[in-house]
XYZ file of C-alpha atoms in Angstrom:
131
model
C 30.622 126.374 98.320
C 30.483 130.139 98.686
C 34.103 130.357 99.830
C 35.239 128.271 96.852
C 33.209 130.423 94.447
C 34.657 133.608 95.975
C 38.171 132.219 95.601
C 37.563 131.339 91.950
C 36.143 134.798 91.259
C 39.158 136.501 92.876
C 41.525 134.283 90.922
C 39.694 135.015 87.653
C 39.858 138.753 88.334
C 43.601 138.480 89.004
C 44.082 136.472 85.801
C 42.113 139.039 83.782
C 44.296 141.831 85.182
C 47.461 140.006 84.144
C 45.932 139.251 80.743
C 45.107 142.938 80.177
C 48.666 143.830 81.141
C 50.056 141.281 78.664
C 47.836 142.714 75.888
C 48.922 146.252 76.639
C 52.618 145.483 76.834
C 52.571 143.487 73.603
C 50.703 146.261 71.799
C 53.237 148.802 73.091
C 56.039 146.615 71.755
C 57.463 145.732 75.173
C 57.697 142.032 74.334
C 60.169 141.103 77.075
C 57.969 142.565 79.813
C 54.918 140.904 78.227
C 56.758 137.571 78.359
C 57.604 138.235 82.015
C 53.889 138.762 82.667
C 53.119 135.469 80.914
C 55.559 133.728 83.286
C 53.823 135.490 86.208
C 50.452 134.264 84.875
C 51.727 130.667 84.970
C 53.115 131.167 88.488
C 49.706 132.391 89.693
C 48.174 129.177 88.353
C 51.047 127.070 89.723
C 51.800 125.652 86.284
C 55.401 124.528 86.144
C 55.125 122.431 82.980
C 56.600 123.682 79.717
C 53.371 124.402 77.852
C 55.239 124.564 74.569
C 56.326 120.926 74.875
C 52.895 119.547 75.817
C 50.599 118.078 73.204
C 47.023 119.356 73.086
C 45.850 116.188 74.831
C 48.472 116.537 77.587
C 47.560 120.208 78.017
C 43.881 119.375 78.315
C 44.640 116.659 80.885
C 46.748 119.115 82.869
C 44.065 121.805 82.874
C 41.010 119.625 83.454
C 42.177 116.715 85.537
C 45.189 117.994 87.441
C 44.304 121.670 87.862
C 40.503 121.201 87.714
C 40.070 124.434 85.748
C 36.653 125.834 84.999
C 35.734 126.793 81.443
C 36.296 130.444 82.379
C 39.839 129.694 83.506
C 40.487 127.648 80.368
C 39.246 130.545 78.239
C 41.625 133.003 79.899
C 44.410 130.448 79.556
C 43.665 130.164 75.823
C 43.820 133.952 75.458
C 47.308 133.876 76.997
C 48.343 131.094 74.611
C 47.176 133.279 71.727
C 49.265 136.154 73.056
C 52.269 133.849 73.328
C 51.722 132.925 69.704
C 51.631 136.605 68.763
C 54.995 137.078 70.495
C 56.653 133.899 69.163
C 59.775 134.397 67.071
C 59.408 131.183 65.068
C 56.470 130.435 62.766
C 56.189 126.789 63.910
C 56.016 127.878 67.553
C 53.473 130.593 66.703
C 51.220 128.047 64.983
C 51.574 125.596 67.883
C 50.388 128.212 70.384
C 47.560 129.244 68.049
C 46.499 125.600 67.549
C 46.383 124.990 71.297
C 44.504 128.232 71.916
C 41.960 127.430 69.177
C 41.386 123.922 70.522
C 40.789 125.176 74.075
C 38.518 128.019 72.984
C 36.535 125.696 70.724
C 36.057 123.296 73.633
C 34.855 126.111 75.891
C 32.578 127.465 73.161
C 30.928 124.081 72.617
C 30.385 123.532 76.340
C 29.371 127.049 77.306
C 25.740 127.962 77.777
C 26.493 131.635 77.174
C 27.461 133.265 73.907
C 30.655 135.319 73.856
C 31.357 137.628 70.949
C 34.966 138.028 72.126
C 35.431 134.265 72.117
C 33.940 134.019 68.614
C 36.246 136.756 67.362
C 39.315 135.026 68.853
C 38.253 131.707 67.321
C 37.881 133.299 63.878
C 41.206 135.108 64.210
C 42.968 131.890 65.218
C 41.244 129.947 62.438
C 42.501 132.434 59.858
C 46.062 132.013 61.138
C 45.786 128.224 61.029
C 44.344 127.980 57.496
């Protein structure tokens, strides 16, 4: 159990590093490099599916049943979806990413025993985009 927990912690740390890099690049306006980091993020997780084409239900099945993600991993994944929405060129695509991110974050929030102000802020931000 300890080895598995250590692996998950290392993977989460790596995912957070990539996420921070995506945030920074997008804020600097280097959208192409940010998109490259998003592709790298998916490679780390060994996700080959086209996330854009998956329904919310299919995405949830992929993350929970096939990949066996923890809530922490799902939360980071949702943050990346939000970033993809921020970088989307088309409004419909932007809203699709935001909808998926909101759904995943809401699920994590309802199941989590710990309160996260960052999660609450992301949920409110996504909700304002979707309304």
